[in-house]
């Protein structure tokens, strides 16, 4: 239930720690410095012990310093399911996310997805963002939607990888206005996702091809591609080939 889930009960503290400790174990002190909050925020009213008992984090000590590592257990799954239904987007898209929830959580737990949340990405947020209990779901869902679009461009439209990335960079405003993923994140965040995706990372994203999210977004992507001049795509491909980028 929502009222018992720590992501809703204590959104600022829980989300801040969860996102910060995805890539690797981080100490309370590191997170406090990153978001300019006092370390006491995470110890207040036995909070740290309770989130560990809930299975949200794995707790390790290096000397006397606690390090936390985020875990995708039932507490997160319950939060993700409930918060998806609260997002201001197409009900059909939300249903596809809900149907794919087990596949998506498996994807979230991959080395690639965890590795995305490095310190430079974390610094695009501030402590005030974490007061919105839908923040994690917004970030994760937008990431999945954008990566799925790149998979569509490569697998369905046979665009070279770098061309697919550039095309999506060009069309991100179109896609956002079409409410493919009007989650509570900025276009700048969308740019970061696309820019940071490497060829090696792409291999981990292909599993998204077997999701209902892929099938739903495929229809929207058809509309997007029809709005993009074919000559533009061909010209882009030639340019990349000329500079040996594909």
PDB file of C-alpha atoms in Angstrom:
ATOM      1  CA  UNK A   1       0.000   0.000   0.000  1.00  0.00           C
ATOM      2  CA  UNK A   2       1.101   3.538  -0.779  1.00  0.00           C
ATOM      3  CA  UNK A   3       0.830   4.772   2.809  1.00  0.00           C
ATOM      4  CA  UNK A   4       3.255   2.070   4.012  1.00  0.00           C
ATOM      5  CA  UNK A   5       5.828   2.313   1.222  1.00  0.00           C
ATOM      6  CA  UNK A   6       8.969   4.234   2.146  1.00  0.00           C
ATOM      7  CA  UNK A   7       9.264   5.797  -1.319  1.00  0.00           C
ATOM      8  CA  UNK A   8       5.975   7.577  -0.561  1.00  0.00           C
ATOM      9  CA  UNK A   9       6.370   7.950   3.209  1.00  0.00           C
ATOM     10  CA  UNK A  10       9.818   9.547   2.958  1.00  0.00           C
ATOM     11  CA  UNK A  11      10.258  10.470  -0.720  1.00  0.00           C
ATOM     12  CA  UNK A  12      13.136  12.919  -0.341  1.00  0.00           C
ATOM     13  CA  UNK A  13      15.406  10.715   1.753  1.00  0.00           C
ATOM     14  CA  UNK A  14      14.524   7.392   0.140  1.00  0.00           C
ATOM     15  CA  UNK A  15      14.763   8.538  -3.482  1.00  0.00           C
ATOM     16  CA  UNK A  16      17.924  10.548  -2.874  1.00  0.00           C
ATOM     17  CA  UNK A  17      19.708   7.551  -1.393  1.00  0.00           C
ATOM     18  CA  UNK A  18      18.281   5.073  -3.902  1.00  0.00           C
ATOM     19  CA  UNK A  19      19.366   7.009  -6.980  1.00  0.00           C
ATOM     20  CA  UNK A  20      22.765   7.894  -5.503  1.00  0.00           C
ATOM     21  CA  UNK A  21      23.538   4.291  -4.569  1.00  0.00           C
ATOM     22  CA  UNK A  22      22.517   2.653  -7.848  1.00  0.00           C
ATOM     23  CA  UNK A  23      25.829   2.772  -9.692  1.00  0.00           C
ATOM     24  CA  UNK A  24      27.892   1.600  -6.725  1.00  0.00           C
ATOM     25  CA  UNK A  25      27.771   1.597  -2.914  1.00  0.00           C
ATOM     26  CA  UNK A  26      28.031   5.129  -1.588  1.00  0.00           C
ATOM     27  CA  UNK A  27      28.395   6.427   1.934  1.00  0.00           C
ATOM     28  CA  UNK A  28      25.895   8.646   3.696  1.00  0.00           C
ATOM     29  CA  UNK A  29      28.575  11.344   3.751  1.00  0.00           C
ATOM     30  CA  UNK A  30      29.021  11.195  -0.032  1.00  0.00           C
ATOM     31  CA  UNK A  31      25.291  11.584  -0.645  1.00  0.00           C
ATOM     32  CA  UNK A  32      25.076  14.412   1.884  1.00  0.00           C
ATOM     33  CA  UNK A  33      27.870  16.322   0.144  1.00  0.00           C
ATOM     34  CA  UNK A  34      26.408  15.635  -3.302  1.00  0.00           C
ATOM     35  CA  UNK A  35      23.005  17.134  -2.461  1.00  0.00           C
ATOM     36  CA  UNK A  36      24.059  19.567   0.269  1.00  0.00           C
ATOM     37  CA  UNK A  37      21.947  18.019   3.015  1.00  0.00           C
ATOM     38  CA  UNK A  38      22.989  17.177   6.596  1.00  0.00           C
ATOM     39  CA  UNK A  39      23.940  13.565   7.323  1.00  0.00           C
ATOM     40  CA  UNK A  40      21.464  13.630  10.213  1.00  0.00           C
ATOM     41  CA  UNK A  41      18.655  13.624   7.622  1.00  0.00           C
ATOM     42  CA  UNK A  42      19.303   9.930   7.026  1.00  0.00           C
ATOM     43  CA  UNK A  43      19.614   8.909  10.668  1.00  0.00           C
ATOM     44  CA  UNK A  44      16.547  10.734  11.957  1.00  0.00           C
ATOM     45  CA  UNK A  45      13.892   8.527  13.613  1.00  0.00           C
ATOM     46  CA  UNK A  46      15.795   5.315  12.855  1.00  0.00           C
ATOM     47  CA  UNK A  47      15.337   5.893   9.111  1.00  0.00           C
ATOM     48  CA  UNK A  48      18.564   4.196   7.994  1.00  0.00           C
ATOM     49  CA  UNK A  49      17.872   0.974   9.877  1.00  0.00           C
ATOM     50  CA  UNK A  50      14.295   0.834   8.640  1.00  0.00           C
ATOM     51  CA  UNK A  51      15.110   1.215   4.921  1.00  0.00           C
ATOM     52  CA  UNK A  52      17.673  -1.563   5.256  1.00  0.00           C
ATOM     53  CA  UNK A  53      15.145  -3.796   7.039  1.00  0.00           C
ATOM     54  CA  UNK A  54      12.653  -3.071   4.235  1.00  0.00           C
ATOM     55  CA  UNK A  55      15.150  -4.486   1.740  1.00  0.00           C
ATOM     56  CA  UNK A  56      15.578  -1.207  -0.146  1.00  0.00           C
ATOM     57  CA  UNK A  57      19.330  -1.183   0.470  1.00  0.00           C
ATOM     58  CA  UNK A  58      22.189  -3.498   1.226  1.00  0.00           C
ATOM     59  CA  UNK A  59      24.228  -2.040   4.081  1.00  0.00           C
ATOM     60  CA  UNK A  60      27.981  -2.511   4.367  1.00  0.00           C
ATOM     61  CA  UNK A  61      30.495  -0.939   6.714  1.00  0.00           C
ATOM     62  CA  UNK A  62      33.998   0.175   5.842  1.00  0.00           C
ATOM     63  CA  UNK A  63      35.421   0.798   9.257  1.00  0.00           C
ATOM     64  CA  UNK A  64      32.607   2.650  10.985  1.00  0.00           C
ATOM     65  CA  UNK A  65      31.341   4.298   7.813  1.00  0.00           C
ATOM     66  CA  UNK A  66      28.068   2.866   6.387  1.00  0.00           C
ATOM     67  CA  UNK A  67      27.810   2.320   2.624  1.00  0.00           C
ATOM     68  CA  UNK A  68      24.482   1.641   0.907  1.00  0.00           C
ATOM     69  CA  UNK A  69      23.718  -0.214  -2.344  1.00  0.00           C
ATOM     70  CA  UNK A  70      20.242   0.055  -3.868  1.00  0.00           C
ATOM     71  CA  UNK A  71      18.224  -3.141  -4.369  1.00  0.00           C
ATOM     72  CA  UNK A  72      15.263  -3.787  -6.674  1.00  0.00           C
ATOM     73  CA  UNK A  73      13.112  -5.723  -4.219  1.00  0.00           C
ATOM     74  CA  UNK A  74       9.344  -5.827  -3.592  1.00  0.00           C
ATOM     75  CA  UNK A  75       9.374  -2.406  -1.932  1.00  0.00           C
ATOM     76  CA  UNK A  76      10.635  -0.817  -5.151  1.00  0.00           C
ATOM     77  CA  UNK A  77       8.339  -2.906  -7.357  1.00  0.00           C
ATOM     78  CA  UNK A  78       5.324  -1.884  -5.289  1.00  0.00           C
ATOM     79  CA  UNK A  79       6.361   1.781  -5.505  1.00  0.00           C
ATOM     80  CA  UNK A  80       6.948   1.571  -9.258  1.00  0.00           C
ATOM     81  CA  UNK A  81       3.556  -0.039  -9.904  1.00  0.00           C
ATOM     82  CA  UNK A  82       1.622   2.536  -7.881  1.00  0.00           C
ATOM     83  CA  UNK A  83       3.530   5.587  -9.104  1.00  0.00           C
ATOM     84  CA  UNK A  84       3.202   4.589 -12.772  1.00  0.00           C
ATOM     85  CA  UNK A  85      -0.559   5.039 -12.503  1.00  0.00           C
ATOM     86  CA  UNK A  86      -0.010   8.593 -11.238  1.00  0.00           C
ATOM     87  CA  UNK A  87       2.077   9.800 -14.188  1.00  0.00           C
ATOM     88  CA  UNK A  88       0.452  12.353 -16.516  1.00  0.00           C
ATOM     89  CA  UNK A  89       0.665  10.354 -19.723  1.00  0.00           C
ATOM     90  CA  UNK A  90      -1.257   8.015 -22.023  1.00  0.00           C
ATOM     91  CA  UNK A  91      -3.128   5.273 -20.202  1.00  0.00           C
ATOM     92  CA  UNK A  92      -2.143   2.826 -22.945  1.00  0.00           C
ATOM     93  CA  UNK A  93       1.524   3.605 -22.391  1.00  0.00           C
ATOM     94  CA  UNK A  94       1.145   3.203 -18.629  1.00  0.00           C
ATOM     95  CA  UNK A  95      -0.577  -0.157 -19.143  1.00  0.00           C
ATOM     96  CA  UNK A  96       2.294  -1.322 -21.331  1.00  0.00           C
ATOM     97  CA  UNK A  97       4.782  -0.373 -18.602  1.00  0.00           C
ATOM     98  CA  UNK A  98       2.710  -2.236 -16.016  1.00  0.00           C
ATOM     99  CA  UNK A  99       2.493  -5.342 -18.202  1.00  0.00           C
ATOM    100  CA  UNK A 100       6.275  -5.265 -18.669  1.00  0.00           C
ATOM    101  CA  UNK A 101       7.123  -4.500 -15.062  1.00  0.00           C
ATOM    102  CA  UNK A 102       9.140  -7.669 -14.374  1.00  0.00           C
ATOM    103  CA  UNK A 103      11.189  -7.274 -17.566  1.00  0.00           C
ATOM    104  CA  UNK A 104      11.795  -3.604 -16.800  1.00  0.00           C
ATOM    105  CA  UNK A 105      12.935  -4.229 -13.240  1.00  0.00           C
ATOM    106  CA  UNK A 106      15.344  -6.862 -14.565  1.00  0.00           C
ATOM    107  CA  UNK A 107      16.634  -4.197 -16.965  1.00  0.00           C
ATOM    108  CA  UNK A 108      16.976  -1.654 -14.146  1.00  0.00           C
ATOM    109  CA  UNK A 109      19.193  -4.130 -12.304  1.00  0.00           C
ATOM    110  CA  UNK A 110      21.665  -4.496 -15.193  1.00  0.00           C
ATOM    111  CA  UNK A 111      25.208  -3.190 -14.997  1.00  0.00           C
ATOM    112  CA  UNK A 112      24.421  -0.813 -17.879  1.00  0.00           C
ATOM    113  CA  UNK A 113      21.374   0.809 -16.286  1.00  0.00           C
ATOM    114  CA  UNK A 114      23.043   1.091 -12.892  1.00  0.00           C
ATOM    115  CA  UNK A 115      26.155   2.484 -14.538  1.00  0.00           C
ATOM    116  CA  UNK A 116      24.195   5.292 -16.140  1.00  0.00           C
ATOM    117  CA  UNK A 117      23.663   7.005 -12.765  1.00  0.00           C
ATOM    118  CA  UNK A 118      27.170   8.322 -12.367  1.00  0.00           C
ATOM    119  CA  UNK A 119      27.934  11.444 -10.394  1.00  0.00           C
ATOM    120  CA  UNK A 120      27.711  13.767 -13.414  1.00  0.00           C
ATOM    121  CA  UNK A 121      24.138  12.593 -14.047  1.00  0.00           C
ATOM    122  CA  UNK A 122      23.239  12.794 -10.359  1.00  0.00           C
ATOM    123  CA  UNK A 123      24.445  16.398 -10.292  1.00  0.00           C
ATOM    124  CA  UNK A 124      21.773  17.388 -12.819  1.00  0.00           C
ATOM    125  CA  UNK A 125      19.342  17.075  -9.888  1.00  0.00           C
ATOM    126  CA  UNK A 126      19.140  18.983  -6.632  1.00  0.00           C
ATOM    127  CA  UNK A 127      17.642  18.144  -3.258  1.00  0.00           C
ATOM    128  CA  UNK A 128      14.324  19.802  -4.132  1.00  0.00           C
ATOM    129  CA  UNK A 129      13.669  17.410  -7.030  1.00  0.00           C
ATOM    130  CA  UNK A 130      13.506  14.487  -4.603  1.00  0.00           C
ATOM    131  CA  UNK A 131      10.486  15.906  -2.780  1.00  0.00           C
ATOM    132  CA  UNK A 132       8.350  14.738  -5.713  1.00  0.00           C
ATOM    133  CA  UNK A 133       7.530  11.073  -4.912  1.00  0.00           C
ATOM    134  CA  UNK A 134       7.187  10.346  -8.637  1.00  0.00           C
ATOM    135  CA  UNK A 135      10.746  11.403  -9.460  1.00  0.00           C
ATOM    136  CA  UNK A 136      12.347   7.951  -9.700  1.00  0.00           C
ATOM    137  CA  UNK A 137       9.526   6.560 -11.805  1.00  0.00           C
ATOM    138  CA  UNK A 138       9.653   9.627 -14.049  1.00  0.00           C
ATOM    139  CA  UNK A 139      13.395   9.274 -14.583  1.00  0.00           C
ATOM    140  CA  UNK A 140      13.356   5.515 -15.103  1.00  0.00           C
ATOM    141  CA  UNK A 141      10.318   5.518 -17.396  1.00  0.00           C
ATOM    142  CA  UNK A 142      11.698   8.318 -19.548  1.00  0.00           C
ATOM    143  CA  UNK A 143      14.994   6.456 -19.835  1.00  0.00           C
ATOM    144  CA  UNK A 144      13.211   3.286 -20.966  1.00  0.00           C
ATOM    145  CA  UNK A 145      11.083   5.196 -23.488  1.00  0.00           C
ATOM    146  CA  UNK A 146      14.069   6.973 -25.041  1.00  0.00           C
ATOM    147  CA  UNK A 147      16.215   3.847 -25.214  1.00  0.00           C
ATOM    148  CA  UNK A 148      13.296   1.972 -26.764  1.00  0.00           C
ATOM    149  CA  UNK A 149      13.074   4.664 -29.433  1.00  0.00           C
ATOM    150  CA  UNK A 150      16.734   4.119 -30.308  1.00  0.00           C
ATOM    151  CA  UNK A 151      16.179   0.352 -30.481  1.00  0.00           C
ATOM    152  CA  UNK A 152      13.226   0.991 -32.804  1.00  0.00           C
ATOM    153  CA  UNK A 153      15.337   3.194 -35.060  1.00  0.00           C
ATOM    154  CA  UNK A 154      18.068   0.559 -35.350  1.00  0.00           C
ATOM    155  CA  UNK A 155      16.026  -2.650 -35.390  1.00  0.00           C
ATOM    156  CA  UNK A 156      12.881  -1.600 -37.256  1.00  0.00           C
ATOM    157  CA  UNK A 157      14.153   1.172 -39.514  1.00  0.00           C
ATOM    158  CA  UNK A 158      17.664  -0.262 -39.915  1.00  0.00           C
ATOM    159  CA  UNK A 159      19.334   3.065 -39.203  1.00  0.00           C
ATOM    160  CA  UNK A 160      23.019   2.912 -38.263  1.00  0.00           C
ATOM    161  CA  UNK A 161      23.485   3.375 -34.527  1.00  0.00           C
ATOM    162  CA  UNK A 162      25.002   6.884 -34.650  1.00  0.00           C
ATOM    163  CA  UNK A 163      22.390   8.018 -37.176  1.00  0.00           C
ATOM    164  CA  UNK A 164      19.644   6.712 -34.884  1.00  0.00           C
ATOM    165  CA  UNK A 165      21.060   8.714 -31.964  1.00  0.00           C
ATOM    166  CA  UNK A 166      21.361  11.913 -33.984  1.00  0.00           C
ATOM    167  CA  UNK A 167      17.882  11.487 -35.446  1.00  0.00           C
ATOM    168  CA  UNK A 168      16.394  11.075 -31.990  1.00  0.00           C
ATOM    169  CA  UNK A 169      18.301  14.120 -30.747  1.00  0.00           C
ATOM    170  CA  UNK A 170      16.719  16.056 -33.610  1.00  0.00           C
ATOM    171  CA  UNK A 171      13.253  14.733 -32.885  1.00  0.00           C
ATOM    172  CA  UNK A 172      13.143  14.708 -29.094  1.00  0.00           C
ATOM    173  CA  UNK A 173      10.961  17.820 -28.957  1.00  0.00           C
ATOM    174  CA  UNK A 174       8.505  16.222 -31.392  1.00  0.00           C
ATOM    175  CA  UNK A 175       8.329  13.085 -29.277  1.00  0.00           C
ATOM    176  CA  UNK A 176       7.875  14.994 -26.033  1.00  0.00           C
ATOM    177  CA  UNK A 177       5.066  17.132 -27.452  1.00  0.00           C
ATOM    178  CA  UNK A 178       3.350  13.964 -28.674  1.00  0.00           C
ATOM    179  CA  UNK A 179       3.268  12.876 -25.031  1.00  0.00           C
ATOM    180  CA  UNK A 180       5.233   9.708 -25.600  1.00  0.00           C
ATOM    181  CA  UNK A 181       6.774  10.321 -22.206  1.00  0.00           C
ATOM    182  CA  UNK A 182       5.672  13.643 -20.670  1.00  0.00           C
ATOM    183  CA  UNK A 183       7.128  12.597 -17.352  1.00  0.00           C
ATOM    184  CA  UNK A 184       8.462  15.189 -14.956  1.00  0.00           C
ATOM    185  CA  UNK A 185      11.913  15.528 -16.495  1.00  0.00           C
ATOM    186  CA  UNK A 186      13.574  18.089 -18.727  1.00  0.00           C
ATOM    187  CA  UNK A 187      14.618  17.865 -22.354  1.00  0.00           C
ATOM    188  CA  UNK A 188      18.163  18.273 -21.036  1.00  0.00           C
ATOM    189  CA  UNK A 189      17.825  14.998 -19.157  1.00  0.00           C
ATOM    190  CA  UNK A 190      16.590  13.323 -22.349  1.00  0.00           C
ATOM    191  CA  UNK A 191      19.655  14.654 -24.170  1.00  0.00           C
ATOM    192  CA  UNK A 192      21.930  13.168 -21.511  1.00  0.00           C
ATOM    193  CA  UNK A 193      20.402   9.712 -21.927  1.00  0.00           C
ATOM    194  CA  UNK A 194      20.842   9.739 -25.694  1.00  0.00           C
ATOM    195  CA  UNK A 195      24.320  11.284 -25.613  1.00  0.00           C
ATOM    196  CA  UNK A 196      25.669   8.827 -23.031  1.00  0.00           C
ATOM    197  CA  UNK A 197      24.498   5.697 -24.862  1.00  0.00           C
ATOM    198  CA  UNK A 198      27.452   3.867 -26.433  1.00  0.00           C
ATOM    199  CA  UNK A 199      27.484   0.994 -28.922  1.00  0.00           C
ATOM    200  CA  UNK A 200      28.471  -1.376 -26.115  1.00  0.00           C
ATOM    201  CA  UNK A 201      25.605  -0.114 -23.971  1.00  0.00           C
ATOM    202  CA  UNK A 202      23.169  -0.594 -26.844  1.00  0.00           C
ATOM    203  CA  UNK A 203      23.579  -4.375 -26.651  1.00  0.00           C
ATOM    204  CA  UNK A 204      21.948  -4.294 -23.209  1.00  0.00           C
ATOM    205  CA  UNK A 205      18.977  -2.337 -24.557  1.00  0.00           C
ATOM    206  CA  UNK A 206      17.959  -4.803 -27.278  1.00  0.00           C
ATOM    207  CA  UNK A 207      15.933  -6.834 -24.747  1.00  0.00           C
ATOM    208  CA  UNK A 208      13.455  -3.924 -24.797  1.00  0.00           C
ATOM    209  CA  UNK A 209      12.440  -5.120 -28.267  1.00  0.00           C
ATOM    210  CA  UNK A 210      10.379  -7.890 -26.661  1.00  0.00           C
ATOM    211  CA  UNK A 211       8.249  -5.564 -24.548  1.00  0.00           C
ATOM    212  CA  UNK A 212       4.780  -4.101 -24.918  1.00  0.00           C
ATOM    213  CA  UNK A 213       6.377  -0.696 -24.424  1.00  0.00           C
ATOM    214  CA  UNK A 214       8.285  -1.319 -27.677  1.00  0.00           C
ATOM    215  CA  UNK A 215       5.113  -2.247 -29.541  1.00  0.00           C
ATOM    216  CA  UNK A 216       3.217   0.765 -28.216  1.00  0.00           C
ATOM    217  CA  UNK A 217       5.992   3.244 -28.994  1.00  0.00           C
ATOM    218  CA  UNK A 218       6.467   1.680 -32.429  1.00  0.00           C
ATOM    219  CA  UNK A 219       3.221   3.298 -33.576  1.00  0.00           C
ATOM    220  CA  UNK A 220       4.340   6.702 -32.351  1.00  0.00           C
ATOM    221  CA  UNK A 221       7.773   6.253 -33.874  1.00  0.00           C
ATOM    222  CA  UNK A 222       6.176   5.524 -37.259  1.00  0.00           C
ATOM    223  CA  UNK A 223       4.545   8.944 -37.054  1.00  0.00           C
ATOM    224  CA  UNK A 224       7.850  10.535 -36.075  1.00  0.00           C
ATOM    225  CA  UNK A 225       9.769   8.935 -38.954  1.00  0.00           C
ATOM    226  CA  UNK A 226       7.121   9.987 -41.461  1.00  0.00           C
ATOM    227  CA  UNK A 227       7.687  13.576 -40.310  1.00  0.00           C
ATOM    228  CA  UNK A 228      11.431  13.328 -40.936  1.00  0.00           C
ATOM    229  CA  UNK A 229      12.600  13.772 -44.510  1.00  0.00           C
ATOM    230  CA  UNK A 230      13.989  10.541 -45.927  1.00  0.00           C
ATOM    231  CA  UNK A 231      16.601  12.607 -47.732  1.00  0.00           C
ATOM    232  CA  UNK A 232      17.679  13.975 -44.332  1.00  0.00           C
ATOM    233  CA  UNK A 233      18.249  10.443 -43.042  1.00  0.00           C
ATOM    234  CA  UNK A 234      20.144   9.461 -46.191  1.00  0.00           C
ATOM    235  CA  UNK A 235      22.264  12.607 -46.030  1.00  0.00           C
ATOM    236  CA  UNK A 236      22.993  11.982 -42.364  1.00  0.00           C
ATOM    237  CA  UNK A 237      24.045   8.410 -43.098  1.00  0.00           C
ATOM    238  CA  UNK A 238      26.402   9.554 -45.871  1.00  0.00           C
ATOM    239  CA  UNK A 239      27.966  12.152 -43.573  1.00  0.00           C
ATOM    240  CA  UNK A 240      28.626   9.599 -40.857  1.00  0.00           C
ATOM    241  CA  UNK A 241      30.105   7.162 -43.378  1.00  0.00           C
ATOM    242  CA  UNK A 242      32.313   9.880 -44.847  1.00  0.00           C
ATOM    243  CA  UNK A 243      33.792  10.570 -41.441  1.00  0.00           C
ATOM    244  CA  UNK A 244      33.978   6.830 -40.672  1.00  0.00           C
ATOM    245  CA  UNK A 245      31.657   7.185 -37.682  1.00  0.00           C
ATOM    246  CA  UNK A 246      29.512   4.185 -38.698  1.00  0.00           C
TER     247      UNK A 246
END
